[in-house]
Short mmCIF file of C-alpha atoms and ligand atoms in Angstrom, two decimals:
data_model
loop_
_atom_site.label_atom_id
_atom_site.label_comp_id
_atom_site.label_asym_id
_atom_site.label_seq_id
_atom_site.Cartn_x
_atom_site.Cartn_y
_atom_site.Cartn_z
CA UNK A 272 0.00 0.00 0.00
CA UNK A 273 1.64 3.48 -0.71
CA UNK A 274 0.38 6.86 -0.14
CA UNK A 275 -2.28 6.98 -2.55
CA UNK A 276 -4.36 4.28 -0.69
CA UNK A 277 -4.41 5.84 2.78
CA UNK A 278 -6.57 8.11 4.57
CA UNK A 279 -5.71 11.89 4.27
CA UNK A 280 -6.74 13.37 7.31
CA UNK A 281 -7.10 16.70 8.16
CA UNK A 282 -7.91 17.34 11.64
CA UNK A 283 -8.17 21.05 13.11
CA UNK A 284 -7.02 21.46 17.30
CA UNK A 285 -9.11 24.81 18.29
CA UNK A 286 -6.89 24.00 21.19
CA UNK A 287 -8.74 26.94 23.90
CA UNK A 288 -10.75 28.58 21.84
CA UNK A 289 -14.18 30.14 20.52
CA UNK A 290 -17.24 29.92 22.87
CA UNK A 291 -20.28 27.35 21.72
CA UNK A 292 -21.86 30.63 19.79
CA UNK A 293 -18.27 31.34 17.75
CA UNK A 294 -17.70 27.24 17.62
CA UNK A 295 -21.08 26.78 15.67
CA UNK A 296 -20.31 29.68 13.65
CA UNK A 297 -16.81 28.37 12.55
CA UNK A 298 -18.28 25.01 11.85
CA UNK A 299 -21.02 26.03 9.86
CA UNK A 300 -18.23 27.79 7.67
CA UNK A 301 -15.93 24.95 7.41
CA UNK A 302 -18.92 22.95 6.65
CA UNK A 303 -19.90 25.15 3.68
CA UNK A 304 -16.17 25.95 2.29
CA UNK A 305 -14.75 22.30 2.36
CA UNK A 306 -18.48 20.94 0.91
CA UNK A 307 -16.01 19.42 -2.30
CA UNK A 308 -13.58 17.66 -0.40
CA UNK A 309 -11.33 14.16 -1.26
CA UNK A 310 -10.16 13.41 2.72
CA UNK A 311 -11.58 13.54 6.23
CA UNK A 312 -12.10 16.14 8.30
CA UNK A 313 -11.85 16.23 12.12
CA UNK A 314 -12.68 19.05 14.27
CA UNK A 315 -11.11 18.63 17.60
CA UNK A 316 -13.14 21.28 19.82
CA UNK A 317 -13.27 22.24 23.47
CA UNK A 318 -15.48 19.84 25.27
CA UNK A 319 -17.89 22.67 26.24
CA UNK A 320 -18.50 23.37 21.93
CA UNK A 321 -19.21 19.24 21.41
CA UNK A 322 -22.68 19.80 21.19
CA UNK A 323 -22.66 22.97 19.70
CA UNK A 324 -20.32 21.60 16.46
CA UNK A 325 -22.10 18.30 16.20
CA UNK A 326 -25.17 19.70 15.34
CA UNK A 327 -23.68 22.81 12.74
CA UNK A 328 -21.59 20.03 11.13
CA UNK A 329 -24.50 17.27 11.28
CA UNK A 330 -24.66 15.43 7.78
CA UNK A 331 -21.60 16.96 6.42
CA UNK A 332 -19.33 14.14 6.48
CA UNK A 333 -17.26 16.16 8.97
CA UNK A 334 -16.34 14.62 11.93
CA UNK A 335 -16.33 15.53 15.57
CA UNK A 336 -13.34 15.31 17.96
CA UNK A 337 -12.02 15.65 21.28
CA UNK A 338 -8.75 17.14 22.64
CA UNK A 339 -8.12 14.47 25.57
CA UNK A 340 -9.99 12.22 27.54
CA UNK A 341 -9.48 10.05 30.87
CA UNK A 342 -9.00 6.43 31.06
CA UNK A 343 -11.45 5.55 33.68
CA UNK A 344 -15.14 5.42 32.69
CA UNK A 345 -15.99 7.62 35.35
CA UNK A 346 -15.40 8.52 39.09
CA UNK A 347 -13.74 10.41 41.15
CA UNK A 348 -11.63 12.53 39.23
CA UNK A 349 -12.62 15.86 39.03
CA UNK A 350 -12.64 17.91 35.89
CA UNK A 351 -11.99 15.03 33.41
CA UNK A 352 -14.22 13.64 30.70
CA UNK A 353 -14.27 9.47 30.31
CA UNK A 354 -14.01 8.34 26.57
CA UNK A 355 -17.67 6.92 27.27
CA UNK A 356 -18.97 10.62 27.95
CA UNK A 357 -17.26 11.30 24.52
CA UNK A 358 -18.67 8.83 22.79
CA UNK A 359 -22.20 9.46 23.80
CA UNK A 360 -21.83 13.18 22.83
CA UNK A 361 -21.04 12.16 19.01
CA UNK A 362 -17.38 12.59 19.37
CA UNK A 363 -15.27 9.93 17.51
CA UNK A 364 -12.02 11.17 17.40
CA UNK A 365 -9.52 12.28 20.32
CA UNK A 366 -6.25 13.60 20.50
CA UNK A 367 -4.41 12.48 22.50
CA UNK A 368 -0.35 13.39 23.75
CA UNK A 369 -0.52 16.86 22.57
CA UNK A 370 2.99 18.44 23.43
CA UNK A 371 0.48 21.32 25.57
CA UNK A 372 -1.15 18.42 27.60
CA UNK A 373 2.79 17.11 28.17
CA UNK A 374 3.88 20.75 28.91
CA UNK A 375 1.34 22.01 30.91
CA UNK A 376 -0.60 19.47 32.25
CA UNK A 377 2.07 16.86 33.32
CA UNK A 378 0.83 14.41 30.71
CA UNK A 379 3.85 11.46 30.08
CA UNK A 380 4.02 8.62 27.80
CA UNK A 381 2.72 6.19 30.50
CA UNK A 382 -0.64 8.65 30.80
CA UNK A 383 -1.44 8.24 27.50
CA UNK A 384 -0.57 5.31 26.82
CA UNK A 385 -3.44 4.52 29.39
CA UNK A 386 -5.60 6.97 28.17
CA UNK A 387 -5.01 5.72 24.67
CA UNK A 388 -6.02 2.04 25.97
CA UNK A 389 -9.08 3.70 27.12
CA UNK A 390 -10.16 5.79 24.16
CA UNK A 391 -9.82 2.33 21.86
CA UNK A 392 -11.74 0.43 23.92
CA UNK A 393 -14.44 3.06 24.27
CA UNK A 394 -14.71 2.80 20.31
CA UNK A 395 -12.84 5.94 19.28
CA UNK A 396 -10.66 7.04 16.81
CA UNK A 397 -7.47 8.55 18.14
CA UNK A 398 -4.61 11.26 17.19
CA UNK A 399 -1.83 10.51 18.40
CA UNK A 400 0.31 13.43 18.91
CA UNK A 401 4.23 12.85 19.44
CA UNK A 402 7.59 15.00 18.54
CA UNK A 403 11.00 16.21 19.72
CA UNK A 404 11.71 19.67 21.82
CA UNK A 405 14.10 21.92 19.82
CA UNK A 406 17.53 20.36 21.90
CA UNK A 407 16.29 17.35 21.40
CA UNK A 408 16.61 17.67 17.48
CA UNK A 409 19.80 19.47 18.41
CA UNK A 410 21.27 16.80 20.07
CA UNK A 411 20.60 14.34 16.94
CA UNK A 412 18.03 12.54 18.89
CA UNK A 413 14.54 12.93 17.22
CA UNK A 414 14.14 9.60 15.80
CA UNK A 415 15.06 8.08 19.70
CA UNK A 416 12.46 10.20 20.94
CA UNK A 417 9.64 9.74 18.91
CA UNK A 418 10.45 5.99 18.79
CA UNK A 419 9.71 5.76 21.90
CA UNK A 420 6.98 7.92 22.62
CA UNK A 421 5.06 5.96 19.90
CA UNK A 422 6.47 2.62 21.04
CA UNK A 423 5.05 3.52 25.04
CA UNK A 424 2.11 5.04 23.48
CA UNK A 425 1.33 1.96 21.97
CA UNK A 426 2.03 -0.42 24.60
CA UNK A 427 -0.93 -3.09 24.51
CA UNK A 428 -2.96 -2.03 21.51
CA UNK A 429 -3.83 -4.51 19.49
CA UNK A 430 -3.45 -4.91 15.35
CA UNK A 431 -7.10 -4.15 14.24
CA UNK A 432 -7.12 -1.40 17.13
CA UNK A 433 -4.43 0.00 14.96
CA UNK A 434 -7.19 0.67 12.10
CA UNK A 435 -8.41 3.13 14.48
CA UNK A 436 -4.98 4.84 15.10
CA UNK A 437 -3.53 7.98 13.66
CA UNK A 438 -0.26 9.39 14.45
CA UNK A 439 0.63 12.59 13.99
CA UNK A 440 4.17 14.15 13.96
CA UNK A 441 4.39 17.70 16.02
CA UNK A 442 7.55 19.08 16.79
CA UNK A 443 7.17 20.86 19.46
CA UNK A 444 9.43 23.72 18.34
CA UNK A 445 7.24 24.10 15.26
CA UNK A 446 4.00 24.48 17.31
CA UNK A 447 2.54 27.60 17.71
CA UNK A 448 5.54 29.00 16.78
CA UNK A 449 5.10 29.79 13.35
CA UNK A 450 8.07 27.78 12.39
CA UNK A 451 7.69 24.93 10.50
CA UNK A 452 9.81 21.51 9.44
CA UNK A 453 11.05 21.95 6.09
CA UNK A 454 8.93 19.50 3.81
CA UNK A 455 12.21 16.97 3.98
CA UNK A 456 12.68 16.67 7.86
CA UNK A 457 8.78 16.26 7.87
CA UNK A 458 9.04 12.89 5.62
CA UNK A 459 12.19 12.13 7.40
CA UNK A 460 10.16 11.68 10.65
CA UNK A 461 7.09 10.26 9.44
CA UNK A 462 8.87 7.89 7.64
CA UNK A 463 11.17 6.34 10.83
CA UNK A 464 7.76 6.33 12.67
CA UNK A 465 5.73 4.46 10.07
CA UNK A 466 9.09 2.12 10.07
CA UNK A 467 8.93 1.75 13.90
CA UNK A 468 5.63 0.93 13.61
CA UNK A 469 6.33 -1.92 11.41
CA UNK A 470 8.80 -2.99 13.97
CA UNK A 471 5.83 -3.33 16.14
CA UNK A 472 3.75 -5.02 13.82
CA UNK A 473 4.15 -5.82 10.75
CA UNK A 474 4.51 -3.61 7.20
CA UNK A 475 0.62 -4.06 6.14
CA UNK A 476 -0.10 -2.43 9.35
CA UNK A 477 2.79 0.49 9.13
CA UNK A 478 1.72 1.10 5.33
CA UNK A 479 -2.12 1.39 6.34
CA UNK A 480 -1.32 4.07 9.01
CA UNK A 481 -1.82 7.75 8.43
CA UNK A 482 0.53 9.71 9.88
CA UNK A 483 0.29 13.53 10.02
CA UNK A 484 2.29 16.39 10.32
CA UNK A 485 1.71 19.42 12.68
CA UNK A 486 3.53 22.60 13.47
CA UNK A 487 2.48 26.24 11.70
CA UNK A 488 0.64 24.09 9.22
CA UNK A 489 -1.16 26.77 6.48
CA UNK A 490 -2.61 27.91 3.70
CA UNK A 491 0.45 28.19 2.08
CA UNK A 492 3.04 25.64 3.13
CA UNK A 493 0.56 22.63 2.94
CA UNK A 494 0.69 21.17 -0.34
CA UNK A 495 4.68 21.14 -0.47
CA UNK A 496 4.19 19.21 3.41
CA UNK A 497 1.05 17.02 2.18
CA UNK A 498 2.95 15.88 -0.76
CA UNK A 499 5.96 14.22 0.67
CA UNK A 500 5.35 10.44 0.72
CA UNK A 501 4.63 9.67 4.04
CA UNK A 502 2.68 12.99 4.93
CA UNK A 503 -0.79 11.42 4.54
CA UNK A 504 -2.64 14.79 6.73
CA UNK A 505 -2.11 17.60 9.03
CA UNK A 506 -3.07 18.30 12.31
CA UNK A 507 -3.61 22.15 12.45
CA UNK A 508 -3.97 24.50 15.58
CA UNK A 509 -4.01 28.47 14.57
CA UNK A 510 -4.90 27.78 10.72
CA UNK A 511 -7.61 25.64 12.07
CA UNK A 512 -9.52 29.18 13.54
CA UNK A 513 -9.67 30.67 10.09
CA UNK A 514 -12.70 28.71 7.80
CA UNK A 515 -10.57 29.65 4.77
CA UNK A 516 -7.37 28.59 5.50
CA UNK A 517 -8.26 25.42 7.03
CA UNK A 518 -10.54 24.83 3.90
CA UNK A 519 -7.07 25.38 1.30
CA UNK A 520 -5.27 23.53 3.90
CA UNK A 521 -8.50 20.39 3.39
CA UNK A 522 -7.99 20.99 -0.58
CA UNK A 523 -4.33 20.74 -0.48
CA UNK A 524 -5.03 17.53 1.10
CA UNK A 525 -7.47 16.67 -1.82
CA UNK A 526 -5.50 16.72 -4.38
C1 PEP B 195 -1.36 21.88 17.17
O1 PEP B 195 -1.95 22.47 18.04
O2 PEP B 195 -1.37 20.65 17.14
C2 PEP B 195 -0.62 22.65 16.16
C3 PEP B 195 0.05 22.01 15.23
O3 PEP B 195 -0.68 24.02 16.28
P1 PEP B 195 -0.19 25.07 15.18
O4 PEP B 195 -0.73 24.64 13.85
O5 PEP B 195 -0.75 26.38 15.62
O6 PEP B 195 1.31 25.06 15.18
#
């Protein structure tokens, strides 16, 4: 299987952002400007905008996402949402291992690797999000780093769970920053994880995986990033807030 027969995703992080009111507006726009579209769509939106987003993008083809989720079905753990709670609000997709959640929120490979358990098992989709700081890359140690955040994150998921896997390559450096990987050290990536993934299972499942890139994705650097071989999507944060670049960014990914 090569590039041609994988999913191109295109998934949009709103990260912190718009209230239900702007979320529905936003959708509705995406839904209408990225109508002629050849990949998915995911909008990852705050949990408070699930409802909100479901029903402006209801019937579009567009589907609804999640930025994180617990690994317990429920109980005492205040201020998280179970992948059941998800599920039930029409979310199918979740991100999960964002470089903010690691950052911020203390988030390490053994979290979501058991939050990634949890999310499969619930029935979702997820986006996996791993990448190298800026010394890491420095050092000459990218490759190390995201081999074994994907090899933790995987820990215990099964082969046909893997049909319900993404993986998307951030580096963290490029996140918000406005900087992006060149086209080249994108592939470069994407390809050593799709090969560590074969490691793991075998190369039907590595070929069958879409892998992303995210970092500054936009309007105009996508179709040089979407082309490279193993670039089969993007995961896009601030592009993602403006319904007309996120729609080029969708046709790039059409093509
Ligand atoms: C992200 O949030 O995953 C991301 C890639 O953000 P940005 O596109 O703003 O760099």
């Amino acid at each position: 299987m090569n590039k041609a027969l994988r999913k191109a995703i295109i998934a949009g992080n709103w990260k912190m952002n718009k209230t239900p009111a702007e979320a529905a507006a936003l959708a509705s726009s995406i839904k209408s400007l990225a109508a002629q579209r050849d990949c998915q769509v995911v909008l990852a939106v705050p949990f408070v905008d699930l409802a909100a987003v479901g029903e402006a993008i209801k019937d579009s083809g567009i589907y609804l996402g999640a930025q994180n989720c617990h690994w317990a079905s429920n109980g005492a753990f205040t201020g998280e949402i179970s992948p059941q709670m998800l599920v039930e609000c029409g979310v199918s997709h979740v991100i999960l291992g964002h470089s903010e959640r690691r950052q911020y929120f203390g988030e390490t490979d053994e979290t979501v690797n058991r939050r990634l358990l949890a999310a499969l098992e619930a029935g979702l989709h997820v986006i996996l999000c791993v990448g190298e700081q800026l010394s890491q890359r420095e050092q000459g140690i990218t490759r190390e780093i995201c081999a074994m955040q994907v090899k933790i994150a995987l820990g215990g998921v099964t082969r046909e769970q893997m049909e319900r896997v993404v993986i998307a390559y951030e580096p963290v450096w490029a996140i918000g920053t406005g900087k992006t990987a060149t086209a080249a050290q994108a592939d470069e990536v994407c390809g050593a994880i799709r090969q560590v993934v074969e490691e793991l299972y075998d190369s039907s499942v590595a070929q069958a995986l879409t892998i992303q890139y995210g970092g500054s994705m936009n309007a105009g650097n996508a179709q040089e990033l979407l082309d490279q071989p193993n670039v089969d999507g993007g995961l896009i944060g601030g592009a993602s807030l403006k319904g007309e670049d996120f729609a080029k960014i969708i046709a790039a990914a059409s093509r």
